[in-house]
Tab-separated table of C-alpha atoms in Angstrom:
chain	number	residue	atom	x	y	z
O	1	MET	CA	18.497	69.981	-79.231
O	2	ARG	CA	20.731	70.087	-82.308
O	3	PRO	CA	18.992	70.604	-85.684
O	4	SER	CA	19.846	66.994	-86.592
O	5	GLY	CA	18.575	65.647	-83.268
O	6	ARG	CA	22.052	64.364	-82.358
O	7	ALA	CA	23.558	64.446	-78.889
O	8	PRO	CA	26.389	67.008	-78.397
O	9	ASP	CA	29.058	64.281	-78.629
O	10	GLU	CA	27.414	62.322	-81.455
O	11	MET	CA	29.007	62.013	-84.890
O	12	ARG	CA	27.026	61.771	-88.085
O	13	PRO	CA	27.056	58.267	-89.614
O	14	ILE	CA	30.488	57.498	-91.108
O	15	LEU	CA	30.648	55.387	-94.264
O	16	ILE	CA	33.831	54.578	-96.185
O	17	GLU	CA	33.564	52.678	-99.483
O	18	THR	CA	36.994	51.621	-100.749
O	19	GLY	CA	37.970	50.902	-104.350
O	20	PHE	CA	35.426	53.440	-105.544
O	21	THR	CA	37.356	54.260	-108.724
O	22	ARG	CA	38.992	51.748	-111.017
O	23	HIS	CA	42.308	53.304	-112.037
O	24	ALA	CA	43.701	55.034	-108.945
O	25	GLU	CA	46.215	53.141	-106.800
O	26	GLY	CA	43.983	53.876	-103.806
O	27	SER	CA	40.482	55.322	-103.580
O	28	CYS	CA	37.429	55.652	-101.385
O	29	LEU	CA	34.158	57.515	-101.096
O	30	ILE	CA	33.837	58.824	-97.549
O	31	SER	CA	30.576	60.095	-96.088
O	32	PHE	CA	30.069	62.091	-92.919
O	33	GLY	CA	26.278	62.102	-93.013
O	34	ASP	CA	25.291	63.990	-96.163
O	35	THR	CA	28.835	65.237	-96.811
O	36	LYS	CA	30.420	62.986	-99.430
O	37	VAL	CA	34.006	63.241	-100.681
O	38	LEU	CA	35.744	61.112	-103.306
O	39	CYS	CA	39.401	60.598	-102.345
O	40	THR	CA	41.944	59.093	-104.737
O	41	ALA	CA	45.671	58.446	-104.365
O	42	SER	CA	47.865	58.570	-107.479
O	43	VAL	CA	51.456	57.279	-107.365
O	44	GLU	CA	53.970	58.888	-109.697
O	45	GLU	CA	57.593	57.842	-110.054
O	46	ARG	CA	58.744	61.452	-110.200
O	47	LEU	CA	59.246	64.338	-107.823
O	48	PRO	CA	59.212	68.138	-107.816
O	49	GLY	CA	62.604	69.446	-108.921
O	50	TRP	CA	63.532	70.743	-105.475
O	51	LEU	CA	63.221	67.242	-103.980
O	52	ARG	CA	65.140	65.201	-106.549
O	53	GLY	CA	68.224	63.395	-105.349
O	54	LYS	CA	67.398	63.758	-101.650
O	55	GLY	CA	66.363	60.161	-101.178
O	56	GLU	CA	62.837	60.887	-100.029
O	57	GLY	CA	59.376	61.182	-101.499
O	58	TRP	CA	56.484	63.605	-101.247
O	59	VAL	CA	52.815	63.475	-100.339
O	60	THR	CA	50.570	66.306	-101.459
O	61	GLY	CA	46.857	67.057	-101.718
O	62	GLU	CA	44.425	68.706	-104.091
O	63	TYR	CA	40.842	69.691	-103.262
O	64	SER	CA	37.844	70.739	-105.290
O	65	MET	CA	34.090	71.000	-104.978
O	66	LEU	CA	31.687	70.019	-107.743
O	67	PRO	CA	29.504	72.911	-108.949
O	68	ARG	CA	26.294	71.510	-107.455
O	69	ALA	CA	27.761	70.053	-104.277
O	70	THR	CA	25.991	72.856	-102.381
O	71	HIS	CA	22.462	74.300	-102.335
O	72	THR	CA	23.178	76.565	-105.302
O	73	ARG	CA	25.520	76.018	-108.241
O	74	GLY	CA	29.039	77.309	-107.786
O	75	SER	CA	31.294	78.192	-110.700
O	76	ARG	CA	34.113	75.809	-111.554
O	77	GLU	CA	37.402	77.308	-110.467
O	78	ALA	CA	39.005	76.044	-113.673
O	79	ALA	CA	36.564	78.210	-115.622
O	80	LYS	CA	37.655	81.227	-113.576
O	81	GLY	CA	41.289	80.463	-114.300
O	82	ARG	CA	42.352	80.500	-110.649
O	83	GLN	CA	41.785	78.723	-107.371
O	84	SER	CA	40.165	80.481	-104.441
O	85	GLY	CA	42.131	81.177	-101.288
O	86	ARG	CA	39.917	78.677	-99.461
O	87	THR	CA	40.772	75.893	-101.909
O	88	GLN	CA	44.502	76.571	-101.658
O	89	GLU	CA	44.353	76.639	-97.872
O	90	ILE	CA	42.484	73.310	-97.698
O	91	GLN	CA	44.883	71.669	-100.157
O	92	ARG	CA	47.851	72.670	-98.023
O	93	LEU	CA	46.077	71.391	-94.917
O	94	ILE	CA	45.468	67.995	-96.544
O	95	GLY	CA	49.109	67.716	-97.598
O	96	ARG	CA	50.463	68.709	-94.164
O	97	SER	CA	48.099	66.310	-92.404
O	98	LEU	CA	49.125	63.293	-94.459
O	99	ARG	CA	52.840	64.119	-94.385
O	100	ALA	CA	52.594	64.236	-90.576
O	101	VAL	CA	52.070	60.453	-90.566
O	102	THR	CA	54.350	59.507	-93.474
O	103	ASP	CA	58.064	58.679	-93.343
O	104	LEU	CA	59.067	60.283	-96.633
O	105	ARG	CA	62.419	58.479	-96.738
O	106	LYS	CA	60.746	55.076	-96.595
O	107	LEU	CA	58.420	56.199	-99.398
O	108	GLY	CA	61.403	56.564	-101.727
O	109	GLU	CA	61.753	59.043	-104.557
O	110	ARG	CA	58.135	59.098	-105.680
O	111	GLN	CA	55.134	61.359	-105.193
O	112	ILE	CA	51.641	60.444	-104.030
O	113	THR	CA	48.941	62.972	-104.854
O	114	LEU	CA	45.701	62.809	-102.908
O	115	ASP	CA	42.785	64.272	-104.863
O	116	CYS	CA	39.771	65.103	-102.702
O	117	ASP	CA	36.654	66.003	-104.697
O	118	VAL	CA	33.529	67.042	-102.815
O	119	ILE	CA	30.471	65.470	-104.431
O	120	GLN	CA	28.008	66.731	-101.831
O	121	ALA	CA	28.610	69.257	-99.062
O	122	ASP	CA	26.821	69.508	-95.722
O	123	GLY	CA	29.598	70.880	-93.525
O	124	GLY	CA	32.968	69.357	-92.648
O	125	THR	CA	34.230	68.832	-96.196
O	126	ARG	CA	37.891	69.407	-95.287
O	127	THR	CA	37.729	67.060	-92.313
O	128	ALA	CA	36.074	64.328	-94.367
O	129	ALA	CA	38.685	64.889	-97.089
O	130	ILE	CA	41.593	64.396	-94.689
O	131	SER	CA	40.021	61.320	-93.105
O	132	GLY	CA	39.277	59.762	-96.505
O	133	ALA	CA	42.662	60.742	-97.940
O	134	TRP	CA	44.366	58.641	-95.278
O	135	VAL	CA	42.395	55.590	-96.429
O	136	ALA	CA	43.320	56.225	-100.072
O	137	LEU	CA	46.975	56.688	-99.097
O	138	ARG	CA	46.940	53.484	-97.029
O	139	LEU	CA	45.571	51.490	-99.967
O	140	ALA	CA	48.111	52.975	-102.386
O	141	VAL	CA	51.019	52.220	-100.061
O	142	ASP	CA	49.748	48.676	-99.526
O	143	LYS	CA	49.813	48.234	-103.314
O	144	LEU	CA	53.395	49.511	-103.507
O	145	MET	CA	54.466	47.128	-100.758
O	146	ALA	CA	52.701	44.174	-102.395
O	147	GLU	CA	54.549	44.936	-105.638
O	148	GLY	CA	57.882	45.149	-103.821
O	149	ALA	CA	58.368	48.794	-104.794
O	150	ILE	CA	59.031	49.766	-101.179
O	151	ALA	CA	60.573	47.574	-98.509
O	152	SER	CA	58.971	48.894	-95.305
O	153	ASP	CA	55.774	50.708	-94.422
O	154	PRO	CA	56.171	54.502	-94.576
O	155	ILE	CA	52.846	55.190	-92.838
O	156	ILE	CA	53.514	55.815	-89.166
O	157	ALA	CA	49.955	56.096	-87.848
O	158	LYS	CA	46.385	56.985	-88.752
O	159	VAL	CA	45.363	60.615	-89.081
O	160	ALA	CA	41.786	61.905	-89.006
O	161	ALA	CA	40.041	65.245	-88.762
O	162	VAL	CA	36.748	66.451	-87.339
O	163	SER	CA	34.990	69.751	-86.757
O	164	CYS	CA	33.667	70.941	-83.405
O	165	GLY	CA	31.905	74.136	-82.423
O	166	ILE	CA	29.985	76.068	-79.821
O	167	CYS	CA	26.332	76.408	-80.775
O	168	GLY	CA	23.938	78.218	-78.456
O	169	GLY	CA	26.557	78.012	-75.705
O	170	THR	CA	26.957	74.228	-76.024
O	171	PRO	CA	30.107	72.532	-77.380
O	172	VAL	CA	29.108	70.052	-80.112
O	173	LEU	CA	30.880	67.516	-82.308
O	174	ASP	CA	30.903	67.180	-86.116
O	175	LEU	CA	29.029	70.276	-87.299
O	176	ASP	CA	26.714	69.983	-90.284
O	177	TYR	CA	25.956	73.011	-92.447
O	178	ALA	CA	23.027	74.233	-90.342
O	179	GLU	CA	25.276	74.397	-87.274
O	180	ASP	CA	28.431	75.538	-89.052
O	181	SER	CA	26.667	78.530	-90.589
O	182	SER	CA	25.343	79.770	-87.241
O	183	ALA	CA	27.943	78.614	-84.694
O	184	ASP	CA	29.357	81.057	-82.148
O	185	ALA	CA	32.739	79.392	-82.628
O	186	ASP	CA	34.075	76.539	-84.679
O	187	ALA	CA	37.280	74.554	-84.947
O	188	ASN	CA	38.818	71.856	-87.113
O	189	PHE	CA	41.062	69.355	-85.342
O	190	VAL	CA	43.540	67.089	-87.147
O	191	LEU	CA	44.568	64.345	-84.733
O	192	ILE	CA	46.988	61.437	-84.982
O	193	GLU	CA	46.099	58.070	-83.510
O	194	GLY	CA	47.827	57.790	-80.153
O	195	GLY	CA	47.036	61.290	-78.966
O	196	GLN	CA	49.236	63.660	-80.963
O	197	ILE	CA	47.814	66.840	-82.502
O	198	ALA	CA	48.764	67.571	-86.108
O	199	GLU	CA	46.858	70.838	-86.527
O	200	VAL	CA	44.084	72.947	-85.013
O	201	GLN	CA	42.120	75.662	-86.819
O	202	ALA	CA	39.917	77.507	-84.326
O	203	THR	CA	37.876	80.675	-84.841
O	204	ALA	CA	35.487	82.721	-82.720
O	205	GLU	CA	32.647	83.757	-85.016
O	206	GLY	CA	29.762	85.176	-82.958
O	207	ALA	CA	31.370	85.091	-79.505
O	208	THR	CA	34.794	84.540	-77.995
O	209	TYR	CA	35.523	81.628	-75.664
O	210	ASP	CA	37.984	80.792	-72.918
O	211	GLU	CA	40.639	78.113	-72.467
O	212	GLU	CA	38.162	75.676	-70.964
O	213	GLY	CA	35.928	76.127	-74.012
O	214	LEU	CA	38.818	75.166	-76.307
O	215	LEU	CA	39.654	72.145	-74.158
O	216	ARG	CA	36.038	70.989	-74.304
O	217	LEU	CA	36.182	71.144	-78.088
O	218	LEU	CA	39.437	69.171	-78.062
O	219	ARG	CA	37.845	66.488	-75.872
O	220	LEU	CA	34.960	66.198	-78.310
O	221	ALA	CA	37.420	66.019	-81.223
O	222	ARG	CA	39.202	63.100	-79.577
O	223	ILE	CA	35.884	61.262	-79.235
O	224	GLY	CA	35.073	61.918	-82.892
O	225	CYS	CA	38.500	60.973	-84.233
O	226	ASP	CA	38.494	57.714	-82.276
O	227	ARG	CA	35.313	56.808	-84.135
O	228	ILE	CA	36.877	57.819	-87.451
O	229	PHE	CA	40.002	55.756	-86.693
O	230	ALA	CA	37.786	52.730	-86.133
O	231	ALA	CA	35.991	53.340	-89.438
O	232	GLN	CA	39.317	53.760	-91.257
O	233	ASP	CA	40.637	50.553	-89.749
O	234	ALA	CA	37.542	48.619	-90.805
O	235	ALA	CA	37.724	50.072	-94.329
O	236	VAL	CA	41.335	49.130	-95.060
O	237	LYS	CA	40.958	45.650	-93.580
């Protein structure tokens, strides 16, 4: 029995509340159980210098965690004057994941920044951030299309992410903190609707695992992402 009482292939409840902030071109509050992430998309009619004049845009991500998102207060990274390696790695992952489903030429010479701020953490913050960032991006692009700023839809497909792990010898889906902190192995899967894999981050923590173990985790991730895709679809409609 999992600490939460869930079945091995059971996700935590997924809730996506769109239009959560007033000023951003696209926004949502996404919840995977007790993990809650505010995702906003900001459109800027400018680009990094190295991209100017190439006829394409850019999608990037930023990630942060509020000081009391976890059991004990964490210091603000701004107060330290530098971002942690973990933060930088997650930001790059968010950017890569969203660019994997965006035709940057159709976006035109503009940048969309996806800010993912963790309000409450209970495992799976990066996967919730990616899944919510897609919703924020979708809403921002819809706004650009409604205004006539872009002629055709640059978003190719949905992208979602979910964590899986091996706990007590059993592959399980969507780890919460209690499982993530004690798992023998854990992995984050970023999947594109239709079956493509955008990225996999897999680590053996307490025990190694074989090819079949990895495939079992991938099968669980597909189950989880299908449920996230459905929640994303319902949110943007």
